[in-house]
Coordinates of C-alpha atoms in Angstrom, one line a residue:
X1 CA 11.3 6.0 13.6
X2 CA 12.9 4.3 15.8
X3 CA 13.4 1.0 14.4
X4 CA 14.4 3.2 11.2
X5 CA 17.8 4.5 12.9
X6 CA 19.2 1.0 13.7
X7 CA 17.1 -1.1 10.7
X8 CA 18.9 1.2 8.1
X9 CA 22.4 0.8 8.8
X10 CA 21.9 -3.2 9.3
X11 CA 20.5 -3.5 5.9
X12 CA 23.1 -1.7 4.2
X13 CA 25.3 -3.8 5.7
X14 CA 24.0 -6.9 4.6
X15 CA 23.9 -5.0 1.2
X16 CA 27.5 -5.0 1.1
X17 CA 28.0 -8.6 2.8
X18 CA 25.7 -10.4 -0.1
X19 CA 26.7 -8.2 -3.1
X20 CA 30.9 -9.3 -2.0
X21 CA 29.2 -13.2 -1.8
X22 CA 27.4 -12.7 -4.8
X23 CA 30.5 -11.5 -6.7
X24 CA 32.7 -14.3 -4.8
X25 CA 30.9 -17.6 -5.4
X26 CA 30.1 -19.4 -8.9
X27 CA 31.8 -22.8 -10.2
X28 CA 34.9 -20.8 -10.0
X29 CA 35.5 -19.3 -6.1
X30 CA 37.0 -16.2 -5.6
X31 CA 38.5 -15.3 -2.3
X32 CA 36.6 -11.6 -0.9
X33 CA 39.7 -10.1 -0.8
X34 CA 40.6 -11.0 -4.7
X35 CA 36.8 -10.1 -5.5
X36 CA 37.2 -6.6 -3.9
X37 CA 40.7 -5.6 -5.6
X38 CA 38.9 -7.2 -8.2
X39 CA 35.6 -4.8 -8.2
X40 CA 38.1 -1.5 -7.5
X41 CA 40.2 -2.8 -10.7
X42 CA 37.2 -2.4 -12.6
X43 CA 35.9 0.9 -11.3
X44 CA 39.6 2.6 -11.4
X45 CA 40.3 0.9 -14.8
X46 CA 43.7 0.3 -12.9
X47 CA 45.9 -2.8 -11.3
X48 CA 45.8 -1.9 -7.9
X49 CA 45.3 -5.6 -6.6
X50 CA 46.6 -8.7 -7.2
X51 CA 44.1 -10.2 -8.8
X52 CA 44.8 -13.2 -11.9
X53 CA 43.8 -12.0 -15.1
X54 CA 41.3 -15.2 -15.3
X55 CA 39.1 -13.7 -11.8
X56 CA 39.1 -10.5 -12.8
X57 CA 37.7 -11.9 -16.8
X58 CA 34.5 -13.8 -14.7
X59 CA 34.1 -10.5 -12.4
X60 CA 34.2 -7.9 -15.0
X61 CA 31.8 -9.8 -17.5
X62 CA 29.8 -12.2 -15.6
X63 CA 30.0 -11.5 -11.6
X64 CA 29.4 -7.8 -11.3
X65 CA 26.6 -7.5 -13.8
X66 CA 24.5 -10.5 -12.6
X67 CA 25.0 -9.2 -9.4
X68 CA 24.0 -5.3 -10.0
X69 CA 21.0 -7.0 -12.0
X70 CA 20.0 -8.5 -9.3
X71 CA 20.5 -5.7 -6.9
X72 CA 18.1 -3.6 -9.2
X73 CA 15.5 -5.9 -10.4
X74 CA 14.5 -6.9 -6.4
X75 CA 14.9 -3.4 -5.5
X76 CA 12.5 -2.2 -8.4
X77 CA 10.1 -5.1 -7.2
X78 CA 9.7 -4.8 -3.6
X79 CA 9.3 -0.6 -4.3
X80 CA 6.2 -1.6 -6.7
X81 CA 5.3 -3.6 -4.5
X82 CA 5.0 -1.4 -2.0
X83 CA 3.5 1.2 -4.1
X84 CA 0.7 -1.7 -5.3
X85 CA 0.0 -2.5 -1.9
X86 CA -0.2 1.0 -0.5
X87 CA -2.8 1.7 -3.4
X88 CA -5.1 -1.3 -2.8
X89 CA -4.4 -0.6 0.9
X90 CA -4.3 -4.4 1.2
X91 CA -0.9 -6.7 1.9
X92 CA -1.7 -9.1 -0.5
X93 CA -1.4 -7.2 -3.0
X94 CA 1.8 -7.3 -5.6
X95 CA 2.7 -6.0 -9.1
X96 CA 1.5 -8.5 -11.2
X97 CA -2.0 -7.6 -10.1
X98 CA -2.1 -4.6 -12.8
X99 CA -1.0 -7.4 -15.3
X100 CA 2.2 -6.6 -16.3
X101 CA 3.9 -9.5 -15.9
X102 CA 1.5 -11.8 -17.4
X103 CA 1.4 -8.9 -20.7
X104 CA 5.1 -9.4 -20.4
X105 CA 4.8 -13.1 -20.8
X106 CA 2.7 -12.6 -23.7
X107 CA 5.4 -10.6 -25.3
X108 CA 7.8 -12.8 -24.8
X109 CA 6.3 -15.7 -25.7
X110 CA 4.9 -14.5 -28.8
X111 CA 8.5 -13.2 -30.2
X112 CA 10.1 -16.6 -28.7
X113 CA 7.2 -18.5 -30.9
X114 CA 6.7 -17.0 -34.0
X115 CA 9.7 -14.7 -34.1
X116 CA 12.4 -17.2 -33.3
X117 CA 15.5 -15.4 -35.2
X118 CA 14.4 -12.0 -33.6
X119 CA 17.1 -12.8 -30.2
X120 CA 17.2 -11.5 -27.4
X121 CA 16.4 -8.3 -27.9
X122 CA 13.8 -8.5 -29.5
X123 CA 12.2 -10.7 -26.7
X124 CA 12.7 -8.3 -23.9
X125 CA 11.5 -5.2 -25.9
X126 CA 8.5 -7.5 -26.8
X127 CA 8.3 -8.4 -23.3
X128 CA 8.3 -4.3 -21.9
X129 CA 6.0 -2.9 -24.8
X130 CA 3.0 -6.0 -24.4
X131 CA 3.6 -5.4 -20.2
X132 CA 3.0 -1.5 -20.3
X133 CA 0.1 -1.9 -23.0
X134 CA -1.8 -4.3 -20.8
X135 CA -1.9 -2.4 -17.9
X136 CA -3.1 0.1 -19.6
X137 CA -5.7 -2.0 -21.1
X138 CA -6.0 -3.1 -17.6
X139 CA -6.6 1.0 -16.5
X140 CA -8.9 1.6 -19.4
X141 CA -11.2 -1.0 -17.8
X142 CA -11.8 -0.2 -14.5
X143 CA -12.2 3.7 -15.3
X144 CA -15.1 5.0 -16.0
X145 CA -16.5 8.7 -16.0
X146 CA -16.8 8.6 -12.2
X147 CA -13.6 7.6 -11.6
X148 CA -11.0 4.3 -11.4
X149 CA -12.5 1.6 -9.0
X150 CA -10.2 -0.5 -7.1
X151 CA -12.3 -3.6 -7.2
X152 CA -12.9 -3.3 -10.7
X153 CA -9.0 -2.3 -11.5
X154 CA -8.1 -6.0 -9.6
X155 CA -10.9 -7.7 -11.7
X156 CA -9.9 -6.4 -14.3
X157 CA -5.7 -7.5 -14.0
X158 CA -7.7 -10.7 -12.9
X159 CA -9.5 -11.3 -16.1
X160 CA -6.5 -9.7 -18.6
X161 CA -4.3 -12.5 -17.3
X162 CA -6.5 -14.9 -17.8
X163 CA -6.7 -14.0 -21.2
X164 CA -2.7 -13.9 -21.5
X165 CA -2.4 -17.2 -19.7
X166 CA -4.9 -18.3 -22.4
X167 CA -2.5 -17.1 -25.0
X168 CA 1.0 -18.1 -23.9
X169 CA -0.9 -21.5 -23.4
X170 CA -1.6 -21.8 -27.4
X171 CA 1.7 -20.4 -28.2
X172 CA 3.1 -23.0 -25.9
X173 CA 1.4 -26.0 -28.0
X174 CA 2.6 -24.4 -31.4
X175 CA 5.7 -24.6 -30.2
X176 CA 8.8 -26.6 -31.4
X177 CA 11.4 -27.8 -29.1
X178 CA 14.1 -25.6 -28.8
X179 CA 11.0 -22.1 -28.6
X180 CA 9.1 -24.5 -25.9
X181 CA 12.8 -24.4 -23.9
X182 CA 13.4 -21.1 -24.5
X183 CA 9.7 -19.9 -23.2
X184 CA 9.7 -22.4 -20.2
X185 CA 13.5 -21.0 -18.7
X186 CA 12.4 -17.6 -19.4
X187 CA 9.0 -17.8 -17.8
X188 CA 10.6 -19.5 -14.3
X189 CA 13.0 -16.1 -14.1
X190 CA 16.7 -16.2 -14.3
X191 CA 19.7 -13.8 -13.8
X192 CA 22.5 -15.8 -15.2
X193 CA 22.1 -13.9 -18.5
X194 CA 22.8 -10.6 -17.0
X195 CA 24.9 -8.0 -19.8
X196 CA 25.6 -4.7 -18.7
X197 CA 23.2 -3.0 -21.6
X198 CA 20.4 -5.0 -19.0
X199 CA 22.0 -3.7 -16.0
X200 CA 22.3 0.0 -17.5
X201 CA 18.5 -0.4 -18.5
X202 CA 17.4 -1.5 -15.1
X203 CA 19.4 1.0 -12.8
X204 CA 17.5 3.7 -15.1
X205 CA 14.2 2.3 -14.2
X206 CA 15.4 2.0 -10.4
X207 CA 16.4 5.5 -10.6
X208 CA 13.2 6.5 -11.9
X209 CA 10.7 4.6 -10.0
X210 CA 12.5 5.4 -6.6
X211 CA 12.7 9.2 -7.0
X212 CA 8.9 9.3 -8.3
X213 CA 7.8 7.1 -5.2
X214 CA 9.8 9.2 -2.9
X215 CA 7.8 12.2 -4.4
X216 CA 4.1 10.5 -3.9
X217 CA 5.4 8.6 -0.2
X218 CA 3.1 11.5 1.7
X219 CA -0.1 11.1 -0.8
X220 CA 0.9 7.3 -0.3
X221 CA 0.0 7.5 3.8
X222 CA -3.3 9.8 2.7
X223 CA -4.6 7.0 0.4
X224 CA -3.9 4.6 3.7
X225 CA -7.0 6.3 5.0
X226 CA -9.2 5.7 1.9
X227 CA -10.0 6.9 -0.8
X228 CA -12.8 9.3 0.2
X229 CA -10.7 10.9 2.9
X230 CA -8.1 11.3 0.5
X231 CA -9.9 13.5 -1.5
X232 CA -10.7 16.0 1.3
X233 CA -7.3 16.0 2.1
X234 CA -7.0 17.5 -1.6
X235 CA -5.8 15.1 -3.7
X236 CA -6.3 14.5 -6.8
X237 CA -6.6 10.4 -6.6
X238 CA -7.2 9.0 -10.1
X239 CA -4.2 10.8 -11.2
X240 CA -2.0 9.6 -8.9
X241 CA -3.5 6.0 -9.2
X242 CA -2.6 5.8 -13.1
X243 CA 0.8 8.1 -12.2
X244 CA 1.7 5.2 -9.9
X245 CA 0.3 2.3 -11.7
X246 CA 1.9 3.5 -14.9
X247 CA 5.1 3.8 -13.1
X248 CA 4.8 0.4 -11.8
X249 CA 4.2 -0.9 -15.2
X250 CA 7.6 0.6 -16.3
X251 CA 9.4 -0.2 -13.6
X252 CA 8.2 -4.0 -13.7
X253 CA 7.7 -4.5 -17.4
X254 CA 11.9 -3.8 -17.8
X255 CA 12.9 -5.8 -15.0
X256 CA 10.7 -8.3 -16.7
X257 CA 12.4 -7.9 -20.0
X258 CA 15.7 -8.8 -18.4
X259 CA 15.3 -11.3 -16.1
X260 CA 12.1 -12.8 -16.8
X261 CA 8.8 -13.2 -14.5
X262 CA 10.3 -13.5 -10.6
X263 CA 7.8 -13.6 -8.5
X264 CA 7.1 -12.8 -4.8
X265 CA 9.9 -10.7 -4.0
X266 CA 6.9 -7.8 -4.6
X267 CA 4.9 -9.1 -2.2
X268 CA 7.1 -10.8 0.6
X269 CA 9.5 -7.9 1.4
X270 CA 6.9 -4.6 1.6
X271 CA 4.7 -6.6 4.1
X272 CA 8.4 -7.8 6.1
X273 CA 9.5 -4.4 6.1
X274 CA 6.0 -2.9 7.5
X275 CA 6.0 -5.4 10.0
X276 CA 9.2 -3.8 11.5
X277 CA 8.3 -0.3 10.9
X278 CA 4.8 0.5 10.2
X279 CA 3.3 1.7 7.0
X280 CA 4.8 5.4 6.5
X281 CA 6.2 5.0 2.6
X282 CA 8.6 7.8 3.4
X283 CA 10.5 4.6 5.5
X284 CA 8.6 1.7 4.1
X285 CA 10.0 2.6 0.2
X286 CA 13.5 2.6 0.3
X287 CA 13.9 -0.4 3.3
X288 CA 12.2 -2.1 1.1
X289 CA 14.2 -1.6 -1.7
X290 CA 17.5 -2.3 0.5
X291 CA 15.7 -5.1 1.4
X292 CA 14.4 -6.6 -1.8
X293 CA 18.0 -5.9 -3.0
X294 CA 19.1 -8.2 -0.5
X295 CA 16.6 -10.9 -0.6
X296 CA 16.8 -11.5 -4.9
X297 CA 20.8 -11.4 -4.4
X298 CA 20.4 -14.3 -1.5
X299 CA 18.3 -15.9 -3.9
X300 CA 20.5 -16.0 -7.1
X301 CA 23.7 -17.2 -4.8
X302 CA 20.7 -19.8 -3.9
X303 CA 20.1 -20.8 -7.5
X304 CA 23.6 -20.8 -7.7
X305 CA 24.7 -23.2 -5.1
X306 CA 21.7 -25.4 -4.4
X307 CA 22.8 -27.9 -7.6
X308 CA 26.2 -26.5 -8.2
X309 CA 28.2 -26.9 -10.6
X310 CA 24.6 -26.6 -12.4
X311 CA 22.1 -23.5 -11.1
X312 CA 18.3 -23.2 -10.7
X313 CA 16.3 -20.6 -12.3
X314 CA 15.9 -17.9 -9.9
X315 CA 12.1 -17.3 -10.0
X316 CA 12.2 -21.3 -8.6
X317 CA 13.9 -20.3 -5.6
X318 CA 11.9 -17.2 -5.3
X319 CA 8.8 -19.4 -5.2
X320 CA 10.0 -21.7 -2.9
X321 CA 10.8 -19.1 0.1
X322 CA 7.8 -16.6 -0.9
X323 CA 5.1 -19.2 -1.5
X324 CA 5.1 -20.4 2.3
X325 CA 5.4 -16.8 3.3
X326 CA 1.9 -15.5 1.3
X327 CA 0.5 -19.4 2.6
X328 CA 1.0 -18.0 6.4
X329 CA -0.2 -14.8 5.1
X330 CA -3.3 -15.7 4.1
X331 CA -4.4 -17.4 6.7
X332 CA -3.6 -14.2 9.2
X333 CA -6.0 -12.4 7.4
X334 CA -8.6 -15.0 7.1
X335 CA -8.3 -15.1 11.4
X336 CA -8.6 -11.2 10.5
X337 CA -12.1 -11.7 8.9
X338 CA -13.5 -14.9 10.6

C-alpha cells in the first residue's frame, strides 16, 4: 500500500508527460506549449491559444486520436493481462492465450484476402467477431460437465492458434500483392491509422473492461489461492472464469480490430507492476493500466522517431523491448523449478 501512495501519482505524471510528447512530435514538431493551447482549442471548440491553423489541422485529426488510441489500446491490454494472469495464477501468462488475437488474425486476414473491396471496416469487425468466436470455441473445449480446466483451457488456445496460424498461412499464399501488404502491416500492429470512430470504440471497451475488473479484483486475490480454496471461500469459479475470459475477449478482440495484433504489452507490464506492489488486483488493475498507457504511448513515439521521417509498425517496437523482458522471464522461473 505503501508503494501505492507514491507509485500512483508518479504514473500519472508520466501519463501527462508522454501523452504532451506523443501529441508534440511527428515529421512536423510542435512546441508543448502550441500542443497544449492546441488540445484546449479542441476541447473548448474555442481560440484561446495561439496556435497556426496548420498545428492545430495535424492535432485535431491525426495527433490526439493516435495518441488517445494508444492510451486505450495498452491500457485495455495490460488490464487483460492482468486479469489472464491472475486466472492462470502464472506470470507468463497474457491474452492471446484464450486465442483472440490469433481468431482476430483470422478475421482479418480472411476479409483482407478474399474480401478485398470490403475496407477497413469490414476488416476490423471481421477481426472482433472471429476473436470473440474463438475464444469461445476455445471455452467450449476445455469445459466439461465437471467444470473448465485450466490446463486444458491453455491447450486448448494452444491448439485453436495453431489452427489459425494454419489458416492465415494459406490465405497468405493466395494472396496477391497489394492483400499480402495489407495482411503483413496489419499483422506487425500499427497506430498511425488511428480515426476517432476507433478511438470512441476503444475508450468504450476501456470503460467496460476496467469497471467489470474493478468489480471481480477481490474474487481475483481468492482465485490466487487456487481454485479449490476458492470455492470454499464461496465462489462460484466457472462463472467468473468465462465472465472474465469473455470480457477479455471483448476487450482484446476491439483493440485488435483497430490497431492490429501488438503484442507483449499484456504480459510485460502486469508482472512490472506486481513486482512493485504485490499481487492485490484492487492496486495491481488500474497501475497497470496507467502503466500500459504509458509504455504503448512510449512505444508509438518509438515507431515514430526510430526511422523518422518514415515510422515502424508499433507491434515491432513492442517486440523488441518485451521479447528480452519474457527471455529474462523465463529463465527466473526455470531457476524457480530447477
Amino acid at each position: 500500500m505503501e508503494n501505492t501512495r507514491w507509485l500512483l501519482p508518479c504514473l500519472l505524471a508520466v501519463l501527462v508527460i508522454t501523452s504532451l510528447m506523443s501529441i508534440s512530435i511527428g515529421p512536423l514538431q510542435i512546441s508543448p506549449s502550441a500542443s497544449v493551447h492546441a488540445v484546449i482549442n479542441w476541447a473548448t471548440q474555442m481560440e484561446l491559444g495561439n496556435v497556426a491553423a496548420h498545428e492545430q489541422l495535424v492535432i485535431d485529426n491525426v495527433r490526439l486520436p493516435r495518441t488517445l488510441l494508444a492510451l486505450a489500446v495498452g491500457a485495455v491490454l495490460a488490464q487483460c493481462g492482468a486479469v489472464m494472469q491472475g486466472l492462470f495464477r502464472n506470470p507468463l501468462a497474457d491474452p492471446g492465450i484464450i486465442g483472440v488475437s490469433s481468431g482476430a488474425a483470422l478475421g482479418a486476414a480472411t476479409c483482407i484476402v478474399l474480401f478485398p473491396q470490403g475496407g477497413e471496416y469490414a476488416v476490423a469487425t471481421s477481426a472482433f467477431v472471429a476473436g470473440l468466436l474463438t475464444t469461445l470455441i476455445v471455452y467450449r473445449l476445455a469445459s466439461s460437465p465437471t467444470g473448465t480446466s485450466v490446463v486444458l483451457l491453455l491447450l486448448s488456445g494452444v491448439a485453436v492458434a495453431a489452427l489459425a496460424g494454419a489458416g492465415i498461412g494459406l490465405l497468405t499464399y493466395m494472396a496477391d500483392d497489394m492483400a499480402l501488404r495489407d495482411l503483413t502491416l496489419w499483422q506487425l500492429g500499427s497506430i498511425a491509422g488511428a480515426q476517432w470512430h476507433y478511438v470512441v470504440l476503444t475508450l468504450a471497451a476501456l470503460a467496460l473492461v476496467s469497471w467489470h475488473f474493478n468489480r471481480y479484483a477481490k474474487a481475483l486475490n481468492a482465485l490466487l489461492l487456487g481454485e479449490a480454496e476458492a470455492r470454499h471461500l464461496g465462489l462460484d469459479v466457472d462463472k467468473l472464469k468465462l465472465k472474465l475470459i469473455v470480457l477479455c475477449a471483448i476487450g482484446v478482440g476491439i483493440s485488435v480490430a483497430a490497431t492490429g495484433i501488438i503484442g507483449f504489452i499484456g504480459l510485460v507490464v502486469p508482472h512490472l507492476v506486481r513486482m512493485l506492489i504485490g499481487p492485490d488486483h484492487k492496486q495491481l488493475l488500474p497501475l497497470s493500466a496507467i502503466l500500459g498507457a504509458v509504455l504503448l504511448a512510449l512505444a508509438d513515439i518509438g515507431a515514430r522517431a526510430i526511422v523518422a521521417p518514415s515510422e515502424l509498425p508499433v507491434g515491432l517496437v513492442t517486440a523488441l523491448l518485451g521479447a528480452p523482458f519474457f527471455i529474462a522471464l523465463l529463465l527466473k522461473q526455470r531457476t524457480r523449478l530447477v
